[in-house]
């Protein structure tokens, strides 16, 4: 409502006429498409194809859209003239190829796709889709969990989407040291057998990734199995980093030395994680807890990204405009 009001009263336009900060804003999308049509996690949809197209048109009109090469140059000390925007997409769902890629290519814009290599070309279901599926099909409407601590979730009262978001948040917490135990308990409580894969392909395949690369897109690692890195030993963290990088470089025949941390919140990577990445040949990594990147203040292993989540066009404009003049912020 606030965004619509700002749009109607001309406040958004006024905001857009203010001088932009010299800053690098990195936007992160996940799935593109209709969130209501999936039996899995609706919360992982960032925009419909139409919304995504309108975002790209808007960004291109207002800002310089950066390429990965330009980001490396900024990391190396190149200065920025105004606000630059880098577009990134995580997880490598098939819709990144069928919906996002044609839109990006039609506008001549590059995006960086971060791929979890174990899922590429498969119908494997990642944990967030498994959790959301069980909740959508749950026989019980009142879910009581005892691990990692006693908690009750009301699917009828609070709504499936809200409960799904809450339970996914709990799952990613450091207190859940045994993710398998959490999933088993949820499976029993929902009285739904846990799916591990589906017959149809959920993720883009390597041929499609190479097609995207030929079309100007760039790639990075999102680890191999998309586990939260801080829940793994240093040895396993190195393995995730090394293995995914080897697969990406072999399949794409190009150097890959950037990574986006799975989940990407502050507790999802540590000094140990950064050491594992440095030891396995990475030169930069991207987080996901918000914030923009001011030249001279950018930490190469904590490059900040803002998540885009199912926003109206008015809100997307207001939010992006606000970030461009303040260099930070969210509402
Ligand atoms: Zn991810």
Short mmCIF file of C-alpha atoms and ligand atoms in Angstrom, two decimals:
data_model
loop_
_atom_site.label_atom_id
_atom_site.label_comp_id
_atom_site.label_asym_id
_atom_site.label_seq_id
_atom_site.Cartn_x
_atom_site.Cartn_y
_atom_site.Cartn_z
CA UNK A 1 0.00 0.00 0.00
CA UNK A 2 2.85 2.33 0.92
CA UNK A 3 4.54 1.59 -2.40
CA UNK A 4 1.32 2.26 -4.32
CA UNK A 5 0.78 5.51 -2.46
CA UNK A 6 4.36 6.64 -3.16
CA UNK A 7 3.84 5.77 -6.81
CA UNK A 8 0.52 7.62 -7.10
CA UNK A 9 1.71 10.74 -5.28
CA UNK A 10 4.90 10.95 -7.34
CA UNK A 11 7.17 10.22 -4.37
CA UNK A 12 8.79 7.24 -6.10
CA UNK A 13 9.49 9.41 -9.14
CA UNK A 14 10.97 12.13 -6.89
CA UNK A 15 13.18 9.50 -5.23
CA UNK A 16 14.35 8.35 -8.64
CA UNK A 17 15.42 11.86 -9.60
CA UNK A 18 17.83 12.14 -6.63
CA UNK A 19 21.52 11.50 -7.31
CA UNK A 20 22.48 7.85 -7.11
CA UNK A 21 25.17 6.62 -4.75
CA UNK A 22 28.29 5.04 -6.15
CA UNK A 23 27.35 1.56 -5.10
CA UNK A 24 26.94 -1.96 -6.40
CA UNK A 25 23.51 -3.43 -5.76
CA UNK A 26 23.25 -7.17 -6.31
CA UNK A 27 19.78 -8.62 -6.68
CA UNK A 28 19.13 -12.30 -6.09
CA UNK A 29 16.26 -14.27 -7.58
CA UNK A 30 15.46 -17.96 -7.21
CA UNK A 31 12.59 -19.44 -9.20
CA UNK A 32 10.71 -17.58 -11.93
CA UNK A 33 7.09 -18.56 -12.56
CA UNK A 34 3.78 -18.95 -10.82
CA UNK A 35 4.17 -19.71 -7.11
CA UNK A 36 0.59 -20.96 -6.78
CA UNK A 37 1.02 -23.80 -9.25
CA UNK A 38 3.77 -25.78 -7.50
CA UNK A 39 3.13 -28.67 -5.09
CA UNK A 40 6.53 -27.75 -3.60
CA UNK A 41 7.92 -24.55 -2.04
CA UNK A 42 5.98 -21.51 -3.23
CA UNK A 43 8.28 -19.25 -1.19
CA UNK A 44 11.23 -19.94 -3.48
CA UNK A 45 9.52 -18.12 -6.37
CA UNK A 46 10.89 -14.60 -6.72
CA UNK A 47 8.80 -13.31 -9.59
CA UNK A 48 6.49 -14.38 -12.41
CA UNK A 49 7.97 -14.21 -15.92
CA UNK A 50 6.03 -10.97 -16.53
CA UNK A 51 7.30 -9.42 -13.28
CA UNK A 52 10.86 -10.50 -14.05
CA UNK A 53 10.63 -8.92 -17.50
CA UNK A 54 9.32 -5.65 -16.04
CA UNK A 55 12.11 -5.65 -13.42
CA UNK A 56 14.78 -6.00 -16.13
CA UNK A 57 13.22 -3.24 -18.26
CA UNK A 58 13.13 -0.95 -15.21
CA UNK A 59 16.67 -1.76 -14.04
CA UNK A 60 18.08 -1.27 -17.51
CA UNK A 61 16.39 2.13 -17.83
CA UNK A 62 17.55 3.40 -14.44
CA UNK A 63 20.95 1.81 -13.76
CA UNK A 64 24.07 0.40 -15.27
CA UNK A 65 23.65 -3.39 -15.35
CA UNK A 66 26.99 -4.92 -14.44
CA UNK A 67 28.56 -8.07 -15.77
CA UNK A 68 30.56 -10.46 -13.59
CA UNK A 69 33.76 -9.18 -15.25
CA UNK A 70 32.91 -5.64 -14.15
CA UNK A 71 32.31 -6.85 -10.59
CA UNK A 72 35.77 -8.41 -10.59
CA UNK A 73 37.15 -5.07 -11.84
CA UNK A 74 35.36 -3.27 -8.97
CA UNK A 75 36.85 -5.79 -6.52
CA UNK A 76 40.22 -4.97 -8.04
CA UNK A 77 39.76 -1.26 -7.31
CA UNK A 78 37.87 0.12 -10.34
CA UNK A 79 35.58 2.94 -9.36
CA UNK A 80 31.86 3.19 -9.95
CA UNK A 81 30.16 6.14 -11.60
CA UNK A 82 26.70 5.66 -10.13
CA UNK A 83 24.64 2.73 -9.01
CA UNK A 84 25.41 -0.51 -10.79
CA UNK A 85 23.20 -3.56 -10.53
CA UNK A 86 24.23 -7.18 -10.89
CA UNK A 87 21.46 -9.74 -11.37
CA UNK A 88 21.94 -13.20 -9.87
CA UNK A 89 19.78 -16.31 -9.68
CA UNK A 90 20.39 -19.19 -7.27
CA UNK A 91 19.59 -22.92 -7.36
CA UNK A 92 19.44 -23.60 -11.12
CA UNK A 93 15.78 -24.60 -11.43
CA UNK A 94 14.65 -25.47 -14.95
CA UNK A 95 12.62 -22.23 -15.11
CA UNK A 96 15.91 -20.31 -14.96
CA UNK A 97 16.55 -21.71 -18.43
CA UNK A 98 13.03 -21.77 -19.87
CA UNK A 99 11.77 -18.41 -18.49
CA UNK A 100 14.58 -16.24 -17.09
CA UNK A 101 17.22 -16.84 -19.75
CA UNK A 102 15.06 -15.83 -22.80
CA UNK A 103 14.03 -12.62 -20.99
CA UNK A 104 17.61 -11.73 -20.06
CA UNK A 105 18.84 -12.49 -23.57
CA UNK A 106 16.08 -10.45 -25.21
CA UNK A 107 17.21 -7.42 -23.18
CA UNK A 108 20.92 -8.10 -23.76
CA UNK A 109 21.52 -8.37 -20.03
CA UNK A 110 23.82 -10.81 -18.22
CA UNK A 111 22.89 -12.63 -15.04
CA UNK A 112 25.06 -14.87 -12.87
CA UNK A 113 23.53 -18.29 -12.11
CA UNK A 114 24.75 -20.13 -9.01
CA UNK A 115 24.31 -23.89 -9.43
CA UNK A 116 24.23 -26.65 -6.76
CA UNK A 117 25.94 -29.27 -8.92
CA UNK A 118 24.36 -32.41 -7.38
CA UNK A 119 20.91 -31.24 -8.55
CA UNK A 120 21.75 -30.20 -12.11
CA UNK A 121 19.81 -32.22 -14.70
CA UNK A 122 17.86 -34.13 -12.04
CA UNK A 123 14.40 -34.39 -10.49
CA UNK A 124 15.91 -34.53 -6.98
CA UNK A 125 14.02 -32.51 -4.43
CA UNK A 126 16.00 -30.15 -2.20
CA UNK A 127 15.09 -29.93 1.48
CA UNK A 128 12.97 -26.76 1.21
CA UNK A 129 10.77 -28.37 -1.46
CA UNK A 130 10.48 -31.56 0.62
CA UNK A 131 9.42 -29.59 3.71
CA UNK A 132 6.92 -27.44 1.79
CA UNK A 133 5.45 -30.53 0.06
CA UNK A 134 4.87 -32.33 3.36
CA UNK A 135 3.18 -29.25 4.82
CA UNK A 136 0.94 -28.77 1.78
CA UNK A 137 -0.16 -32.42 1.96
CA UNK A 138 -0.24 -32.67 5.74
CA UNK A 139 -3.13 -34.68 7.19
CA UNK A 140 -2.82 -32.87 10.51
CA UNK A 141 -3.46 -29.12 10.53
CA UNK A 142 -1.72 -28.55 13.84
CA UNK A 143 1.95 -29.51 13.64
CA UNK A 144 3.79 -30.17 16.88
CA UNK A 145 7.58 -30.52 16.75
CA UNK A 146 9.88 -31.44 19.64
CA UNK A 147 13.20 -31.02 17.83
CA UNK A 148 15.22 -28.79 18.15
CA UNK A 149 12.70 -27.55 20.74
CA UNK A 150 8.98 -27.78 21.43
CA UNK A 151 6.98 -25.73 18.92
CA UNK A 152 3.43 -25.73 17.55
CA UNK A 153 2.40 -24.53 14.09
CA UNK A 154 -1.20 -23.94 13.07
CA UNK A 155 -1.69 -24.55 9.34
CA UNK A 156 -5.32 -23.43 9.38
CA UNK A 157 -4.94 -20.37 11.57
CA UNK A 158 -1.67 -19.01 10.21
CA UNK A 159 -1.90 -20.30 6.64
CA UNK A 160 0.30 -22.81 4.84
CA UNK A 161 2.69 -20.26 3.34
CA UNK A 162 3.43 -18.59 6.69
CA UNK A 163 3.95 -21.93 8.48
CA UNK A 164 6.20 -23.15 5.67
CA UNK A 165 8.35 -20.01 6.00
CA UNK A 166 8.53 -20.45 9.79
CA UNK A 167 9.48 -24.14 9.61
CA UNK A 168 12.10 -23.53 6.92
CA UNK A 169 13.58 -20.82 9.12
CA UNK A 170 13.77 -23.23 12.06
CA UNK A 171 15.38 -25.90 9.84
CA UNK A 172 18.24 -23.57 8.85
CA UNK A 173 19.02 -22.57 12.45
CA UNK A 174 22.34 -23.73 13.96
CA UNK A 175 20.33 -25.58 16.68
CA UNK A 176 19.23 -28.13 14.06
CA UNK A 177 22.46 -30.09 14.09
CA UNK A 178 20.76 -33.24 12.81
CA UNK A 179 18.66 -32.21 9.75
CA UNK A 180 17.63 -35.83 9.14
CA UNK A 181 16.06 -36.07 12.60
CA UNK A 182 14.09 -32.86 11.93
CA UNK A 183 12.77 -34.15 8.58
CA UNK A 184 11.83 -37.56 10.06
CA UNK A 185 9.87 -35.92 12.85
CA UNK A 186 8.08 -33.59 10.43
CA UNK A 187 7.25 -36.54 8.15
CA UNK A 188 5.67 -38.45 11.06
CA UNK A 189 3.79 -35.42 12.29
CA UNK A 190 2.36 -34.54 8.83
CA UNK A 191 1.56 -38.22 8.13
CA UNK A 192 2.92 -37.77 4.60
CA UNK A 193 5.71 -39.92 3.21
CA UNK A 194 8.68 -37.81 2.36
CA UNK A 195 9.38 -37.46 -1.37
CA UNK A 196 13.04 -37.45 -2.43
CA UNK A 197 12.65 -36.96 -6.17
CA UNK A 198 10.07 -36.60 -8.94
CA UNK A 199 9.98 -38.17 -12.42
CA UNK A 200 10.11 -34.91 -14.32
CA UNK A 201 13.28 -32.82 -14.27
CA UNK A 202 13.29 -29.91 -11.78
CA UNK A 203 16.69 -28.45 -12.58
CA UNK A 204 18.33 -27.23 -15.79
CA UNK A 205 20.91 -29.59 -17.31
CA UNK A 206 24.48 -29.04 -18.48
CA UNK A 207 23.53 -28.73 -22.16
CA UNK A 208 21.16 -25.93 -21.18
CA UNK A 209 23.82 -24.29 -18.99
CA UNK A 210 26.23 -24.32 -21.95
CA UNK A 211 23.50 -22.80 -24.12
CA UNK A 212 23.07 -20.04 -21.53
CA UNK A 213 26.82 -19.49 -21.42
CA UNK A 214 26.88 -19.08 -25.21
CA UNK A 215 24.03 -16.58 -24.75
CA UNK A 216 26.22 -14.43 -22.47
CA UNK A 217 25.25 -15.74 -19.03
CA UNK A 218 27.81 -16.40 -16.26
CA UNK A 219 27.98 -19.15 -13.63
CA UNK A 220 29.20 -19.78 -10.13
CA UNK A 221 29.07 -22.57 -7.57
CA UNK A 222 26.23 -22.92 -5.06
CA UNK A 223 28.16 -25.88 -3.53
CA UNK A 224 27.50 -29.47 -4.57
CA UNK A 225 24.66 -30.59 -2.28
CA UNK A 226 23.30 -27.24 -1.01
CA UNK A 227 23.93 -28.13 2.64
CA UNK A 228 24.40 -25.20 5.00
CA UNK A 229 28.18 -25.01 5.12
CA UNK A 230 28.55 -24.14 8.81
CA UNK A 231 26.80 -27.42 9.70
CA UNK A 232 29.63 -29.34 8.00
CA UNK A 233 33.18 -30.08 9.18
CA UNK A 234 35.98 -28.00 7.59
CA UNK A 235 36.95 -31.09 5.59
CA UNK A 236 33.42 -31.50 4.19
CA UNK A 237 33.21 -27.76 3.46
CA UNK A 238 36.40 -28.02 1.39
CA UNK A 239 34.95 -31.06 -0.37
CA UNK A 240 31.72 -29.22 -1.26
CA UNK A 241 33.69 -26.26 -2.60
CA UNK A 242 36.26 -28.30 -4.54
CA UNK A 243 33.89 -30.88 -5.99
CA UNK A 244 31.30 -28.38 -7.26
CA UNK A 245 34.02 -26.25 -8.79
CA UNK A 246 35.57 -29.22 -10.60
CA UNK A 247 32.19 -30.24 -12.06
CA UNK A 248 31.34 -26.69 -13.16
CA UNK A 249 34.72 -26.16 -14.81
CA UNK A 250 34.58 -29.53 -16.56
CA UNK A 251 31.03 -29.03 -17.85
CA UNK A 252 31.35 -25.37 -18.81
CA UNK A 253 34.97 -25.54 -19.92
CA UNK A 254 35.62 -22.23 -18.20
CA UNK A 255 37.24 -21.07 -14.97
CA UNK A 256 34.71 -20.88 -12.11
CA UNK A 257 35.94 -19.24 -8.91
CA UNK A 258 32.91 -17.63 -7.29
CA UNK A 259 30.35 -19.18 -4.96
CA UNK A 260 27.04 -18.20 -3.38
CA UNK A 261 26.64 -19.59 0.15
CA UNK A 262 23.57 -21.84 0.50
CA UNK A 263 20.91 -19.86 2.39
CA UNK A 264 23.59 -17.14 2.75
CA UNK A 265 22.54 -15.69 6.12
CA UNK A 266 25.25 -14.58 8.57
CA UNK A 267 25.17 -17.90 10.46
CA UNK A 268 25.49 -19.94 7.22
CA UNK A 269 29.18 -19.17 6.63
CA UNK A 270 32.12 -18.56 8.95
CA UNK A 271 35.85 -17.81 8.97
CA UNK A 272 36.33 -21.57 8.55
CA UNK A 273 34.10 -21.52 5.45
CA UNK A 274 36.04 -18.62 3.94
CA UNK A 275 39.30 -20.49 4.61
CA UNK A 276 37.87 -23.57 2.86
CA UNK A 277 37.00 -21.45 -0.18
CA UNK A 278 40.42 -19.77 -0.29
CA UNK A 279 42.13 -23.14 -0.02
CA UNK A 280 40.10 -24.52 -2.92
CA UNK A 281 40.82 -21.64 -5.29
CA UNK A 282 37.83 -19.30 -4.99
CA UNK A 283 38.29 -15.57 -5.27
CA UNK A 284 34.89 -14.30 -4.15
CA UNK A 285 31.66 -15.42 -2.47
CA UNK A 286 28.20 -13.93 -2.16
CA UNK A 287 25.96 -13.75 0.92
CA UNK A 288 22.20 -13.22 1.16
CA UNK A 289 21.33 -11.12 4.20
CA UNK A 290 20.93 -7.82 2.41
CA UNK A 291 23.08 -4.76 1.99
CA UNK A 292 24.72 -3.09 -0.95
CA UNK A 293 28.42 -2.90 -1.82
CA UNK A 294 30.23 0.44 -1.57
CA UNK A 295 33.61 0.64 -3.36
CA UNK A 296 36.47 0.31 -0.90
CA UNK A 297 34.25 -1.48 1.62
CA UNK A 298 33.57 -4.66 -0.32
CA UNK A 299 34.71 -7.86 1.38
CA UNK A 300 35.36 -10.38 -1.42
CA UNK A 301 34.05 -13.33 0.62
CA UNK A 302 30.95 -11.52 1.82
CA UNK A 303 29.61 -9.70 -1.21
CA UNK A 304 26.15 -8.53 -0.21
CA UNK A 305 22.96 -9.36 -2.05
CA UNK A 306 19.32 -8.35 -1.66
CA UNK A 307 16.73 -11.07 -2.19
CA UNK A 308 13.81 -10.31 -4.49
CA UNK A 309 10.62 -11.94 -3.29
CA UNK A 310 7.30 -11.72 -5.05
CA UNK A 311 7.05 -7.92 -5.07
CA UNK A 312 4.56 -5.68 -6.80
CA UNK A 313 6.14 -3.48 -9.46
CA UNK A 314 5.47 -0.36 -7.35
CA UNK A 315 7.27 -1.91 -4.37
CA UNK A 316 10.18 -3.13 -6.50
CA UNK A 317 10.66 0.40 -7.88
CA UNK A 318 10.40 2.04 -4.47
CA UNK A 319 12.77 -0.44 -2.85
CA UNK A 320 15.37 -0.26 -5.62
CA UNK A 321 15.13 3.54 -5.81
CA UNK A 322 15.62 3.82 -2.05
CA UNK A 323 18.65 1.54 -2.12
CA UNK A 324 20.21 3.50 -4.99
CA UNK A 325 20.15 6.79 -3.09
CA UNK A 326 20.98 5.46 0.38
CA UNK A 327 23.34 2.65 -0.61
CA UNK A 328 21.49 0.36 1.81
CA UNK A 329 18.20 -0.26 3.46
CA UNK A 330 15.12 -2.35 3.14
CA UNK A 331 11.47 -2.08 3.99
ZN1 LIG B 1 20.07 -21.85 -2.72
#
